[in-house]
mmCIF file of C-alpha atoms in Angstrom:
data_model
loop_
_atom_site.group_PDB
_atom_site.id
_atom_site.type_symbol
_atom_site.label_atom_id
_atom_site.label_comp_id
_atom_site.label_asym_id
_atom_site.label_seq_id
_atom_site.Cartn_x
_atom_site.Cartn_y
_atom_site.Cartn_z
ATOM 1 C CA MET H 1 90.358 142.152 153.914
ATOM 2 C CA TYR H 2 88.380 139.730 155.869
ATOM 3 C CA LEU H 3 89.442 136.491 153.874
ATOM 4 C CA GLN H 4 92.579 135.049 154.414
ATOM 5 C CA GLU H 5 93.812 131.939 153.285
ATOM 6 C CA ILE H 6 91.657 128.589 152.090
ATOM 7 C CA ASN H 7 90.572 127.098 155.070
ATOM 8 C CA HIS H 8 89.078 123.857 153.325
ATOM 9 C CA LEU H 9 87.875 122.563 149.921
ATOM 10 C CA ALA H 10 85.343 119.837 150.905
ATOM 11 C CA PHE H 11 84.360 117.181 148.247
ATOM 12 C CA ILE H 12 82.434 114.100 148.030
ATOM 13 C CA THR H 13 83.390 110.578 148.131
ATOM 14 C CA ALA H 14 81.922 107.119 147.591
ATOM 15 C CA ASP H 15 85.344 105.425 149.057
ATOM 16 C CA MET H 16 86.713 107.041 152.289
ATOM 17 C CA ASP H 17 89.109 103.967 152.326
ATOM 18 C CA GLY H 18 90.436 104.394 149.045
ATOM 19 C CA THR H 19 90.490 108.307 149.844
ATOM 20 C CA ILE H 20 92.405 107.930 152.705
ATOM 21 C CA ARG H 21 94.782 105.591 151.012
ATOM 22 C CA PHE H 22 95.361 108.415 148.151
ATOM 23 C CA TYR H 23 95.697 111.385 150.021
ATOM 24 C CA ARG H 24 97.377 110.176 153.116
ATOM 25 C CA ASP H 25 99.683 107.137 151.807
ATOM 26 C CA LEU H 26 100.171 108.231 148.395
ATOM 27 C CA LEU H 27 100.390 112.307 148.387
ATOM 28 C CA GLY H 28 101.724 112.182 151.910
ATOM 29 C CA MET H 29 98.853 114.738 153.123
ATOM 30 C CA LYS H 30 98.241 113.890 156.767
ATOM 31 C CA LEU H 31 94.396 112.950 158.042
ATOM 32 C CA THR H 32 94.385 115.658 160.600
ATOM 33 C CA HIS H 33 90.639 115.456 162.009
ATOM 34 C CA GLY H 34 87.262 114.295 161.323
ATOM 35 C CA ILE H 35 83.472 113.253 162.392
ATOM 36 C CA GLY H 36 81.668 110.088 161.904
ATOM 37 C CA HIS H 37 78.437 109.327 162.804
ATOM 38 C CA ASN H 38 75.249 106.972 161.556
ATOM 39 C CA GLY H 39 77.175 106.394 158.134
ATOM 40 C CA TYR H 40 77.968 109.626 157.849
ATOM 41 C CA ARG H 41 81.602 111.284 157.841
ATOM 42 C CA HIS H 42 83.609 114.168 157.278
ATOM 43 C CA TYR H 43 87.455 113.674 157.252
ATOM 44 C CA PHE H 44 90.004 116.543 156.787
ATOM 45 C CA PHE H 45 93.397 116.340 155.122
ATOM 46 C CA LYS H 46 96.045 119.067 155.791
ATOM 47 C CA THR H 47 98.221 120.778 152.799
ATOM 48 C CA ALA H 48 100.660 123.103 154.349
ATOM 49 C CA ASN H 49 98.006 126.236 155.805
ATOM 50 C CA ASN H 50 95.111 124.044 154.385
ATOM 51 C CA TYR H 51 92.670 121.662 154.092
ATOM 52 C CA ILE H 52 91.342 119.336 151.868
ATOM 53 C CA ALA H 53 88.165 117.628 153.143
ATOM 54 C CA PHE H 54 85.920 114.649 152.487
ATOM 55 C CA PHE H 55 82.243 113.809 152.577
ATOM 56 C CA ALA H 56 81.080 110.514 152.554
ATOM 57 C CA TYR H 57 77.520 108.996 153.228
ATOM 58 C CA ASP H 58 75.285 106.655 151.839
ATOM 59 C CA GLY H 59 74.165 107.051 148.104
ATOM 60 C CA ALA H 60 77.477 109.032 147.293
ATOM 61 C CA GLN H 61 78.381 108.104 143.713
ATOM 62 C CA LEU H 62 81.399 108.613 142.118
ATOM 63 C CA MET H 63 82.193 112.008 140.054
ATOM 64 C CA GLU H 64 81.772 111.856 136.149
ATOM 65 C CA LYS H 65 85.553 112.217 134.951
ATOM 66 C CA LYS H 66 85.961 115.125 132.963
ATOM 67 C CA PHE H 67 89.957 116.253 132.183
ATOM 68 C CA HIS H 68 91.254 119.516 133.647
ATOM 69 C CA GLY H 69 89.907 122.545 131.858
ATOM 70 C CA THR H 70 88.068 120.906 129.288
ATOM 71 C CA PRO H 71 85.076 123.080 127.978
ATOM 72 C CA SER H 72 81.737 121.309 128.717
ATOM 73 C CA CYS H 73 78.003 121.915 128.548
ATOM 74 C CA LYS H 74 77.420 120.694 131.775
ATOM 75 C CA LYS H 75 75.816 121.920 134.864
ATOM 76 C CA LEU H 76 79.313 122.084 136.896
ATOM 77 C CA GLY H 77 80.616 124.404 139.561
ATOM 78 C CA PHE H 78 84.083 122.837 139.692
ATOM 79 C CA ASP H 79 87.069 122.263 137.337
ATOM 80 C CA HIS H 80 89.774 120.912 138.943
ATOM 81 C CA LEU H 81 92.149 121.594 142.039
ATOM 82 C CA SER H 82 95.656 122.475 141.981
ATOM 83 C CA ILE H 83 98.294 122.045 144.578
ATOM 84 C CA ALA H 84 101.508 123.446 144.874
ATOM 85 C CA VAL H 85 104.986 122.119 144.934
ATOM 86 C CA SER H 86 108.092 123.898 146.045
ATOM 87 C CA SER H 87 110.579 122.927 143.306
ATOM 88 C CA LYS H 88 110.771 121.334 139.945
ATOM 89 C CA GLU H 89 112.593 118.466 141.701
ATOM 90 C CA ASP H 90 109.381 117.991 143.774
ATOM 91 C CA LEU H 91 107.094 118.207 140.815
ATOM 92 C CA PHE H 92 108.666 115.179 138.880
ATOM 93 C CA ALA H 93 109.261 113.333 142.544
ATOM 94 C CA LEU H 94 105.587 113.557 142.920
ATOM 95 C CA LYS H 95 104.914 112.588 139.300
ATOM 96 C CA ASP H 96 107.320 109.243 140.016
ATOM 97 C CA CYS H 97 105.457 108.245 142.932
ATOM 98 C CA LEU H 98 102.330 108.618 141.111
ATOM 99 C CA GLU H 99 103.205 106.508 138.070
ATOM 100 C CA ALA H 100 104.480 104.094 140.414
ATOM 101 C CA ALA H 101 101.430 103.600 141.889
ATOM 102 C CA GLY H 102 99.936 102.859 138.394
ATOM 103 C CA ILE H 103 98.177 106.328 138.108
ATOM 104 C CA GLU H 104 98.276 108.154 134.789
ATOM 105 C CA VAL H 105 100.075 111.579 134.571
ATOM 106 C CA ILE H 106 99.764 113.703 132.129
ATOM 107 C CA GLY H 107 102.680 116.587 131.791
ATOM 108 C CA ALA H 108 105.042 118.438 132.874
ATOM 109 C CA VAL H 109 103.329 121.127 131.191
ATOM 110 C CA ASP H 110 104.585 124.867 130.827
ATOM 111 C CA HIS H 111 102.149 127.164 131.242
ATOM 112 C CA GLY H 112 104.355 130.194 131.477
ATOM 113 C CA ILE H 113 104.190 131.133 135.103
ATOM 114 C CA ILE H 114 103.566 127.834 136.442
ATOM 115 C CA TRP H 115 104.713 123.955 135.580
ATOM 116 C CA SER H 116 101.958 121.035 135.900
ATOM 117 C CA ILE H 117 101.076 117.566 135.614
ATOM 118 C CA TYR H 118 97.473 116.235 135.813
ATOM 119 C CA PHE H 119 95.953 113.591 137.408
ATOM 120 C CA PHE H 120 92.611 111.904 138.853
ATOM 121 C CA ASP H 121 92.270 110.507 142.497
ATOM 122 C CA ASN H 122 90.293 107.630 143.484
ATOM 123 C CA ASN H 123 86.911 109.839 143.154
ATOM 124 C CA ASN H 124 87.484 110.950 139.448
ATOM 125 C CA ILE H 125 88.255 114.590 140.860
ATOM 126 C CA PRO H 126 90.753 116.091 138.865
ATOM 127 C CA LEU H 127 93.884 117.459 140.331
ATOM 128 C CA GLU H 128 96.891 119.303 139.209
ATOM 129 C CA ALA H 129 100.121 120.025 140.901
ATOM 130 C CA SER H 130 101.987 123.241 140.239
ATOM 131 C CA TRP H 131 105.398 124.897 140.318
ATOM 132 C CA GLU H 132 105.772 128.628 140.103
ATOM 133 C CA THR H 133 108.203 129.526 137.445
ATOM 134 C CA CYS H 134 107.756 133.323 138.242
ATOM 135 C CA LYS H 135 106.835 135.728 141.052
ATOM 136 C CA VAL H 136 103.899 137.972 140.057
ATOM 137 C CA ILE H 137 104.925 141.747 140.906
ATOM 138 C CA ARG H 138 102.677 143.480 139.382
ATOM 139 C CA THR H 139 98.955 143.092 139.649
ATOM 140 C CA PRO H 140 96.557 142.042 137.590
ATOM 141 C CA ALA H 141 99.087 140.466 135.715
ATOM 142 C CA ILE H 142 96.865 139.511 132.678
ATOM 143 C CA VAL H 143 97.164 138.716 129.224
ATOM 144 C CA GLU H 144 94.328 138.776 126.945
ATOM 145 C CA ASP H 145 93.174 139.570 123.458
ATOM 146 C CA ASP H 146 89.663 141.081 124.620
ATOM 147 C CA PRO H 147 90.391 142.201 127.882
ATOM 148 C CA LEU H 148 87.231 142.649 130.375
ATOM 149 C CA ALA H 149 86.962 146.525 131.724
ATOM 150 C CA VAL H 150 86.107 145.176 135.364
ATOM 151 C CA ALA H 151 89.266 143.280 135.451
ATOM 152 C CA GLU H 152 91.349 146.661 134.050
ATOM 153 C CA GLU H 153 89.890 148.267 137.183
ATOM 154 C CA GLY H 154 92.781 146.816 139.218
ATOM 155 C CA ALA H 155 93.892 144.082 141.500
ATOM 156 C CA GLU H 156 92.429 145.455 144.581
ATOM 157 C CA PRO H 157 88.731 145.952 145.793
ATOM 158 C CA GLN H 158 86.872 148.873 144.259
ATOM 159 C CA PRO H 159 85.090 151.016 146.280
ATOM 160 C CA GLY H 160 81.115 151.833 146.022
ATOM 161 C CA ILE H 161 80.258 148.667 144.137
ATOM 162 C CA TRP H 162 78.194 146.928 146.948
ATOM 163 C CA PRO H 163 76.285 148.624 149.770
ATOM 164 C CA GLU H 164 78.421 149.034 152.830
ATOM 165 C CA VAL H 165 77.317 147.721 156.268
ATOM 166 C CA ILE H 166 74.949 149.759 158.030
ATOM 167 C CA SER H 167 74.248 147.623 161.291
ATOM 168 C CA PRO H 168 77.544 145.700 162.018
ATOM 169 C CA THR H 169 76.413 142.498 164.511
ATOM 170 C CA PRO H 170 77.516 143.585 167.958
ATOM 171 C CA PRO H 171 80.036 141.488 169.904
ATOM 172 C CA GLU H 172 76.913 140.009 172.297
ATOM 173 C CA GLN H 173 75.339 138.490 169.113
ATOM 174 C CA MET H 174 78.702 136.699 167.841
ATOM 175 C CA ILE H 175 77.440 133.456 168.494
ATOM 176 C CA ALA H 176 77.018 130.694 166.397
ATOM 177 C CA HIS H 177 74.242 127.753 166.637
ATOM 178 C CA PRO H 178 75.362 123.883 167.242
ATOM 179 C CA GLY H 179 76.042 122.118 164.083
ATOM 180 C CA ASN H 180 77.502 118.905 162.948
ATOM 181 C CA GLY H 181 80.352 118.363 165.208
ATOM 182 C CA PHE H 182 79.494 120.556 167.802
ATOM 183 C CA ASN H 183 80.272 117.831 170.460
ATOM 184 C CA MET H 184 83.190 116.759 168.649
ATOM 185 C CA ARG H 185 85.244 119.732 170.301
ATOM 186 C CA ASP H 186 84.536 118.637 173.858
ATOM 187 C CA VAL H 187 85.572 115.011 173.236
ATOM 188 C CA LEU H 188 88.653 115.809 171.608
ATOM 189 C CA ILE H 189 89.660 118.277 174.440
ATOM 190 C CA GLU H 190 88.687 115.608 177.061
ATOM 191 C CA ARG H 191 90.892 113.078 174.916
ATOM 192 C CA GLY H 192 93.571 115.535 174.673
ATOM 193 C CA MET H 193 93.753 115.360 170.946
ATOM 194 C CA VAL H 194 92.836 119.687 170.640
ATOM 195 C CA THR H 195 93.499 122.896 172.324
ATOM 196 C CA PRO H 196 91.121 125.572 172.090
ATOM 197 C CA LYS H 197 92.323 128.731 170.169
ATOM 198 C CA SER H 198 93.207 131.442 172.683
ATOM 199 C CA ASP H 199 90.918 133.870 171.112
ATOM 200 C CA TYR H 200 87.965 131.843 171.334
ATOM 201 C CA GLU H 201 85.225 132.000 173.887
ATOM 202 C CA MET H 202 83.085 129.592 174.378
ATOM 203 C CA ASP H 203 79.345 130.192 175.186
ATOM 204 C CA ALA H 204 79.074 128.123 178.423
ATOM 205 C CA ALA H 205 75.227 128.238 178.392
ATOM 206 C CA ASN H 206 74.761 127.296 174.848
ATOM 207 C CA TYR H 207 77.439 124.753 175.439
ATOM 208 C CA ALA H 208 75.853 122.966 178.361
ATOM 209 C CA THR H 209 72.256 123.457 176.586
ATOM 210 C CA ASN H 210 73.255 121.230 173.714
ATOM 211 C CA ARG H 211 75.943 119.253 174.637
ATOM 212 C CA SER H 212 75.574 115.581 174.493
ATOM 213 C CA PRO H 213 77.892 113.909 176.862
ATOM 214 C CA SER H 214 78.148 110.540 175.699
ATOM 215 C CA TRP H 215 78.243 111.402 172.120
ATOM 216 C CA GLY H 216 81.496 110.324 170.295
ATOM 217 C CA LYS H 217 83.101 108.481 173.601
ATOM 218 C CA LYS H 218 85.132 105.574 173.945
ATOM 219 C CA SER H 219 82.984 102.765 175.611
#
């Protein structure tokens, strides 16, 4: 399987200051890295091995509030984000922390395999914290009154569903064009704030052509 864990989930905020206060100072997530230029920002907060990221830019609007799991006829592609905690004590410690900050918390709620609490961040993004009460030992562990045939095929990828790759990308074509943050790497390396991974090989010609030495440097 090519995919591993989620690298990051990216949301939109109209209030980056408040978002930093909420995720770093209240929830305790590290603000690890980010980029900002011309009124545009993209900041990352670390949760164990993953990140929650936020875009901030002119014209960003506050998300319309909808409670977790509530059916809606609106054109939405997102319902809520759940973040794991390691113990019942941590779940209630977080609940206490949120309530002390004046944030409404629903729960804890026992959902069988997890206990959850529900709350909103400063952007109206619906958040959940979950403590697992069971370990799934046989998959797919689904309880449903009208099971989907496709789900009953099993947990593993099924062969023959999608076309096979006929012409894989050769190594010499495994390149990426410069995007937002391209020059950020060089600036952070020079500042001693990041180190390139050992399995990363820089395309020297592409880098030299597209690099803007003055971008992001301290005056």
